[in-house]
Amino acid sequence: GHILAGAIKDVVTRYAHQSGFHVERRFGWDCHGLPVEFEIDKTLGIKGPADVAKMGIAAYNNECRKIVSRYSTEWEAIVTRIGRWIDFENDYKTMYPWFMESVWWVFSELWKKGLVYRGVKVMPYSTACNTPLSNFESGQNYKEVVDPAVVVSFPLEDDPQVALIAWTTTPWTLPSNLALCVNPDLQYVKVRDLSTNNVYIMMEARLPTLFKKEDEYTVLDKFLGSSLAGKKYKPIFPYYAHLSQAFRVLTDSYVTEESGTGIVHQAPYFGEDDYRVCLHSGIITRDQEIICPVDESGCFTLPVTDFNGLYVKDADKEIVKQLKANGRLVNAGTTKHSYPFCWRSETPLIYKAVPSWFIRVEQMSQHLVKANSDTYWVPDFVKEKRFGNWLRDARDWAVSRNRYWGTPIPLWVSEDWQEVVCISSIAELQRLSGQNITDLHRDSIDHLTIPSVRAGHAPLRRVSEVFDCWFESGSMPYAQLHYPFQNQKDFDDKFPADFIAEGIDQTRGWFYTLLVISTALFKKAPFKNLIANGLVLASDGQKMSKRKKNYPDPMEIVNKYGADALRLYLVNSPVVRAENLRFKEEGVRDILKDVFLPWYNAYRFLIQNIQRINQEESMSFTFNEETATSSNVMDQWILSFTQSLLAFVRREMGAYRLYTVVPRLVQFIDNLTNWYVRMNRRRLKGETGSADCQQALATLSTVLFTMVRVMAPYTPFLTELMYQNLKQLTTRPERSVHFVMLPQTRTALIDENIERSVSLMQNVIELGRKIRDRNTLPIKYPLPEVVVIVNSPQQVAEVTSLQRYVTEELNVRRVTVTADKQAYGVSLRAEPDHKTLGARLKQAFKPVMAAIKELSNEQLQEFQRTGHLEVLGHKVEPSELRLFFSFTGPGADQLALKYEAHSDNDVLLLLDVTPDKELQEEGLARELVNRVQKLRKKAHLVPTDQVTVYYATQGELADIVVKYRQMIETSTRTPFLPLDQLSGRVLAEEVQSVKGSQLTLKLTDHVEGQPQQQALTPACRYVRVQLHGLNPSNGVRGSTGYVLLENPAGENLLTLEKLEQEVRVLFGLQCRSRLYLCSDKGLQLTPAQWPTLHQATVYVSATPHLTSAPVPVKSQSAGLDCRFVNVQWKNKQGMLFLENPMGDNLPADLQPLVRRMFCLESASVTVSSPDNGVITVN
C-alpha cells in the first residue's frame, strides 16, 4: 500500500515537473502514536501504565525515538529503490519540536473558536494499546468472529415468577448491568415455556429466537412495550445493587425486531446507546462517578470481586458458568458476526466510557460538505458517496489518547478545573512557566507548572493526554512549515496544496482530518486535487498480513523484476480507480516480458543499426525531433500516433486520470514494437537504401526520444538508461531525462486519416494471423491470396494504399480489396450453444434453436456488431451463440475448400489456404533464414559482426538450399556455404530437424573471401569470475564474466578488495549482501594467492566456502571465451570486453570508456573502428 501510494505521488509530481511546475519533494514522517508504542510494548514486554511508570516516561520515549530513527533509515532505502524523487535532507518529522509547536497552535485556534470540549463518551477502546480510538479508526478493521450468545433472565421485583429475558454477545458487560430497554411501540408477550414451566416476557416478533416450534410455548398475554416502562427487576450480580435509581425497564426506539429477544440489557458505560438512554432516563448523571469496573488493559477491577483481574473476554465463560449456577441462564450458544478490531494490535476492541477531549465536528458538518464540494477527486464517486456520506454523518472527534509518545495536549488546568490555560507556543509556555524549553514531549514538559491567577490556589498542571496522531497528520499543512511562527508568505503561496494522494481508506483517516482542521481554521479545504487509490490485497483476496505471510516481499519483487515493472503494474491496475487489486507476481513479470523487453529491444535495435550505418558509411548519425518529417506512410503514422498520444497524455494527466493514461502508453509500446519496428525492419537495417534507412532511423529516434520523456514519470530507471544513449544523437544539454520538459504537441504531424487507415490495416492483418493460427499455417509459408471485404469505397482505398504491408505481414502473393460481399457469396450462419442456452431455456430451447437457424445474414451481422439479439421473446447472449461463415450460390463448394473466413465489425477476410508446392518450398527457405538468425542470436552477435554459416543436409531440403541460397544470404546478410568448406573458429552450432530432414549449422568467425587472422592476444591480465549459488540482478543476464587486473597494461592494478567491488558492479549485486571470492578448490581467496590469479577462475559465493563442487570451465589456454578488443593510445595498451558478463553487450558508443581508460575526459579524441581486434585512439 505504501509503495502504491508512493508510486502514484511520484508519477504525478514528476509529470508536474516535466510540465514546468516547481515541485517540492520534502518527505514527511509520521513518528508518533500507537504503531510505534505497540512495537516498543511488544519488545520490552510492557503490559500497561504501571510498567511505563516503573520504566519512566523519558526512557520509554527514548526507546520510541530510537525505533523511529531505525525505521526511517530503512524506509529511506526502500523509497529510493522504488524510484521516488524525494528530498530527504529537508524532511520533516512529527516528533520535531517545531512541528509539534505548530500542532499546539492549531489546537489553540480551535480552542479559541470554542470547538474543544472535555466529555465522557463511550468509545472504541484498545485494551492492548490502553487507549481509546476515534470512530474512524475503529471502522478500519472489522473481522468475522464467533462470540458467545446468551439469553439471561431478569425476574420482576413485583412478580419474581415472571422474568424479562435479554440476549447479549458480550456476557462480560452483565456485571455492569443497570437497566433493560424495550421498544415502546412494538408488541411484547408473556409466554410460558412448556418444557420448564418458566414464564418470560419478550418481543412477540422474536419468539423464534427461543422457541423452534409454536407448540413449545403458550402465550399468556400481549401488550405494547410502553406498558413495561418503569418496571423494576432483580439485579443479576450484587455489585451495584445499592443504586436505587437503577434496575428498571426503559424505552427507546433503537431496540428493533431484527435480533435478540427485543429486550436489550443496558451497561451505560460500555455501550453508546446504553449511555444515551440511561442518561436520558436518569439511571446515571453526567457528573457522577463513572461505573466502569474495567481497567486500561481490559481487566476487571473491584467491586467485581468474582472476576477481579480477569481479562473481560476471558471472563465470558466464567460469567456464563455463574449465570447457570444461579439459575439466570435461559439459553447459551454462539453467533458469527462482524466485530471491530484494533487496527494496530489486531486485538478485539471493547466499548468503554473514557474521559476525552473532543473537537466539535458535528456542528461543522455543512461547512465540511461545502469545503469538499470545492475539491476535485479521482475517482469522483469516492468524493460524492463514500466521503460525502461520511461528512454528512460526521461525529465529534476524540483527539486525546492516554499514551506517552505523542504531542502533549497543551492544556494546563487547576485541581478544581476552574482554570484552564491553552498554550499556543513554546514562547508562551516559557513565559508562563519561567522555564527554558528544548523539547515538547511529555518527559520534557509534564513537570512544568503555571501559577494560578487565584491567590492561595495550587499551580496549574498539564492534563495527562497526548494528541491522537491523526490530529498531527491533519495539521501537517501548517506544521511542516512551522506556520505561523515562520514561512508565512511561503504558506500563503502554497495553501491549499495542488495535489494529495493516499488509499481510499483515508476517507476516514488523513483526508478527513485534513479537511476538518482546515475547514475549522480557514473555512476551506487544504487541497485542490486528490487521487484515492484502492487497496492492494494478497493474491487470495485477503488483506496482506505479515503474520500470515500471504504476499511476497516487495523488495524481492523489485530486485527480481525491477522497480519500473512494479510501478507500472500497480499504476496500470484497478487500484488507480479506487478498486482493489489482488497482487500477483506474474502480473509484474508480464509487464517486464510483454512491455519492457519489446520496448527495450526496439531501442536496442535502433542503437545497433545506428552503429552499423555509422560504421558502414563513416558518418555520425544525429536527428532533430523538432523537424522530423517523412514521406513514408508508416513513418507518418507512427509520428502522428506519437503526437496524438502526447496530446492525450497532457489532457488526461491534467485531469489526474492515470487509469486512462497508462493503458494507452502500454498500447503505444505495442504499436511501436509489434507494428512499426516489425514492419520497417528492412528499412531500419539499410536494405532499402541509405536515404530511406536514415529517414526510418530518424523517425524511430524521434519517437523513442519522445517516449522516454512521456514514460519517464512512470518508469524512471529504464527511461534514464535509454535517454543517456539517445541524447548523444541530439544536441540536448540536459544530463538526465528527468530534467527535460515534456515536448509540446506538434499538431501538424497529426493525421487522423492515416491513423484510421493503419488501424484498419492492423485489423486485416490480425484477422489473417488468426486464420493462419486456426489452420496451423506458420507465417513463414506463403499463401496465394487474401480477399479483404470492407464496408465502403473509402475503406477500400484505405486498405489498398497499405496493401504492400498486408502482403508482407500475411506473406501472401496477392491482395484483393473489395466492398462487394455478394461477389464471394459469403454469409453468416448461427448455431446455438446447446449446453448453456439449453440449460437456461429448458422446454423453450427447441423452438428458439429452430428460429436461430432461420436468422438472416443481416440479423446476424447486426448481432455481431452490437451483441444484442432477441429470439421468440428470449434474449440471447453472445456466449450462447456460435457464428460461422458459409459460402452460398454458384461455386460455393469450391470457395469453401479454397478460402477460410474471419471477420470483425469492419472487415471480412477470406484467406486462400490452398497448398502450393512452390510456396511450400519458399516457406522452408524462410524457415532456414529463421534458423540462421536464431544461431546468430545464440552466439550473441550484433548486426555489424561478420561471420559465415556452414550447413549440411540432404534430400529435398538440400535442393531447396541450392535454389534459395541467394535469398537466404540476402535475408541474413551472412554467407551460407556447404559444411565441407568449413573454415574459422566455430562460435555456435546446432543440429536440427526441418520437415523430417536433418540440418547441421555451424557459425564461424571466418568471413568468406578474407584470409584467416591469427588469434588476438589480450593486452592486459585478467581473471574469469563466475557466480556460484547466486543470481545476477538489476537487468544483468549472464552469470560468467571477466575482470581486468590492470587497465591499461601495468597501470591501475586491482586489489582483492577492489575485485569484490568490480564483481558487484559486473553482476548488479546489492551492496548489503556479503560476498566471498573462492578459488576452484572451493576455499576463500587469500592475499597470498593474488599474484597467481591471472587467467584463473574465481567463484563468487554467499558463503566462505563453496557448498558444492564448481562447474568445470574450459581451459584458459584456448584464449578468452568472451569477445574483446585491445585499445592502443600512444605507447599504452588497454583492453575492452565487448560482452561482459557473457551475453550482455557493452554500449554501442565505446568512446566514453576509452576516455576513462586513458584519463582523456577533457581531450578531443577520435576512436577508430576495430581493425583486427585493435582500436586506435588519436
Short mmCIF file of N, CA and C in Angstrom, two decimals, residues 106-150:
data_model
loop_
_atom_site.label_atom_id
_atom_site.label_comp_id
_atom_site.label_asym_id
_atom_site.label_seq_id
_atom_site.Cartn_x
_atom_site.Cartn_y
_atom_site.Cartn_z
N VAL A 106 -2.44 25.03 16.16
CA VAL A 106 -3.69 24.60 15.55
C VAL A 106 -4.74 24.34 16.64
N PHE A 107 -4.35 23.59 17.67
CA PHE A 107 -5.28 23.27 18.74
C PHE A 107 -5.76 24.53 19.46
N SER A 108 -4.82 25.46 19.68
CA SER A 108 -5.20 26.69 20.40
C SER A 108 -6.19 27.51 19.60
N GLU A 109 -6.08 27.47 18.26
CA GLU A 109 -7.04 28.18 17.43
C GLU A 109 -8.43 27.55 17.54
N LEU A 110 -8.47 26.22 17.57
CA LEU A 110 -9.76 25.54 17.74
C LEU A 110 -10.34 25.83 19.12
N TRP A 111 -9.45 25.90 20.12
CA TRP A 111 -9.86 26.22 21.49
C TRP A 111 -10.51 27.62 21.53
N LYS A 112 -9.86 28.58 20.86
CA LYS A 112 -10.39 29.95 20.85
C LYS A 112 -11.75 30.02 20.17
N LYS A 113 -11.98 29.16 19.20
CA LYS A 113 -13.24 29.15 18.49
C LYS A 113 -14.33 28.37 19.22
N GLY A 114 -14.00 27.85 20.40
CA GLY A 114 -14.98 27.09 21.16
C GLY A 114 -15.29 25.73 20.60
N LEU A 115 -14.34 25.16 19.84
CA LEU A 115 -14.57 23.87 19.21
C LEU A 115 -14.00 22.71 20.01
N VAL A 116 -13.44 22.98 21.19
CA VAL A 116 -12.84 21.91 22.01
C VAL A 116 -13.65 21.77 23.30
N TYR A 117 -13.94 20.54 23.68
CA TYR A 117 -14.58 20.32 24.99
C TYR A 117 -14.11 18.99 25.56
N ARG A 118 -14.26 18.89 26.88
CA ARG A 118 -13.92 17.64 27.58
C ARG A 118 -15.22 16.94 27.97
N GLY A 119 -15.31 15.67 27.67
CA GLY A 119 -16.52 14.95 27.99
C GLY A 119 -16.26 13.47 28.21
N VAL A 120 -17.28 12.82 28.74
CA VAL A 120 -17.23 11.37 28.89
C VAL A 120 -18.04 10.79 27.76
N LYS A 121 -17.45 9.87 27.08
CA LYS A 121 -18.13 9.28 25.93
C LYS A 121 -17.74 7.82 25.82
N VAL A 122 -18.71 6.98 25.51
CA VAL A 122 -18.40 5.58 25.26
C VAL A 122 -17.74 5.50 23.89
N MET A 123 -16.52 4.98 23.88
CA MET A 123 -15.73 5.00 22.66
C MET A 123 -15.11 3.63 22.41
N PRO A 124 -14.76 3.35 21.16
CA PRO A 124 -13.99 2.14 20.89
C PRO A 124 -12.67 2.22 21.65
N TYR A 125 -12.32 1.13 22.30
CA TYR A 125 -11.15 1.17 23.19
C TYR A 125 -10.27 -0.05 22.91
N SER A 126 -8.96 0.21 22.74
CA SER A 126 -8.00 -0.87 22.53
C SER A 126 -7.38 -1.24 23.86
N THR A 127 -7.70 -2.44 24.33
CA THR A 127 -7.13 -2.89 25.61
C THR A 127 -5.66 -3.22 25.45
N ALA A 128 -5.21 -3.60 24.24
CA ALA A 128 -3.80 -3.91 24.02
C ALA A 128 -2.95 -2.65 24.05
N CYS A 129 -3.54 -1.54 23.53
CA CYS A 129 -2.79 -0.29 23.46
C CYS A 129 -3.18 0.68 24.58
N ASN A 130 -4.13 0.27 25.45
CA ASN A 130 -4.53 1.08 26.61
C ASN A 130 -5.01 2.47 26.23
N THR A 131 -5.77 2.57 25.15
CA THR A 131 -6.20 3.91 24.74
C THR A 131 -7.49 3.83 23.94
N PRO A 132 -8.32 4.89 24.00
CA PRO A 132 -9.50 4.94 23.12
C PRO A 132 -9.08 5.21 21.69
N LEU A 133 -9.92 4.84 20.77
CA LEU A 133 -9.71 5.12 19.35
C LEU A 133 -10.85 5.99 18.85
N SER A 134 -10.59 6.72 17.79
CA SER A 134 -11.65 7.53 17.20
C SER A 134 -12.61 6.63 16.44
N ASN A 135 -13.78 7.18 16.13
CA ASN A 135 -14.78 6.36 15.43
C ASN A 135 -14.29 5.93 14.06
N PHE A 136 -13.45 6.77 13.37
CA PHE A 136 -12.98 6.35 12.06
C PHE A 136 -11.85 5.33 12.16
N GLU A 137 -11.07 5.37 13.26
CA GLU A 137 -10.06 4.33 13.45
C GLU A 137 -10.70 2.97 13.68
N SER A 138 -11.79 2.97 14.45
CA SER A 138 -12.43 1.70 14.79
C SER A 138 -13.10 1.07 13.57
N GLY A 139 -13.39 1.87 12.56
CA GLY A 139 -14.04 1.33 11.38
C GLY A 139 -13.10 0.75 10.35
N GLN A 140 -11.80 0.76 10.64
CA GLN A 140 -10.82 0.34 9.65
C GLN A 140 -10.60 -1.16 9.61
N ASN A 141 -10.99 -1.90 10.66
CA ASN A 141 -10.54 -3.29 10.74
C ASN A 141 -11.62 -4.18 11.34
N TYR A 142 -12.66 -4.45 10.57
CA TYR A 142 -13.72 -5.37 11.02
C TYR A 142 -13.38 -6.80 10.60
N LYS A 143 -13.70 -7.76 11.48
CA LYS A 143 -13.45 -9.16 11.16
C LYS A 143 -14.67 -10.00 11.53
N GLU A 144 -14.83 -11.11 10.82
CA GLU A 144 -15.87 -12.07 11.17
C GLU A 144 -15.37 -12.92 12.34
N VAL A 145 -16.11 -12.91 13.46
CA VAL A 145 -15.71 -13.66 14.65
C VAL A 145 -16.90 -14.45 15.18
N VAL A 146 -16.59 -15.44 16.00
CA VAL A 146 -17.63 -16.20 16.69
C VAL A 146 -17.57 -15.81 18.16
N ASP A 147 -18.68 -15.29 18.69
CA ASP A 147 -18.77 -14.85 20.08
C ASP A 147 -19.87 -15.63 20.80
N PRO A 148 -19.81 -15.68 22.13
CA PRO A 148 -20.90 -16.30 22.87
C PRO A 148 -22.19 -15.49 22.69
N ALA A 149 -23.31 -16.18 22.68
CA ALA A 149 -24.62 -15.53 22.60
C ALA A 149 -25.49 -16.14 23.68
N VAL A 150 -25.82 -15.36 24.70
CA VAL A 150 -26.57 -15.90 25.84
C VAL A 150 -27.87 -15.15 26.04
#
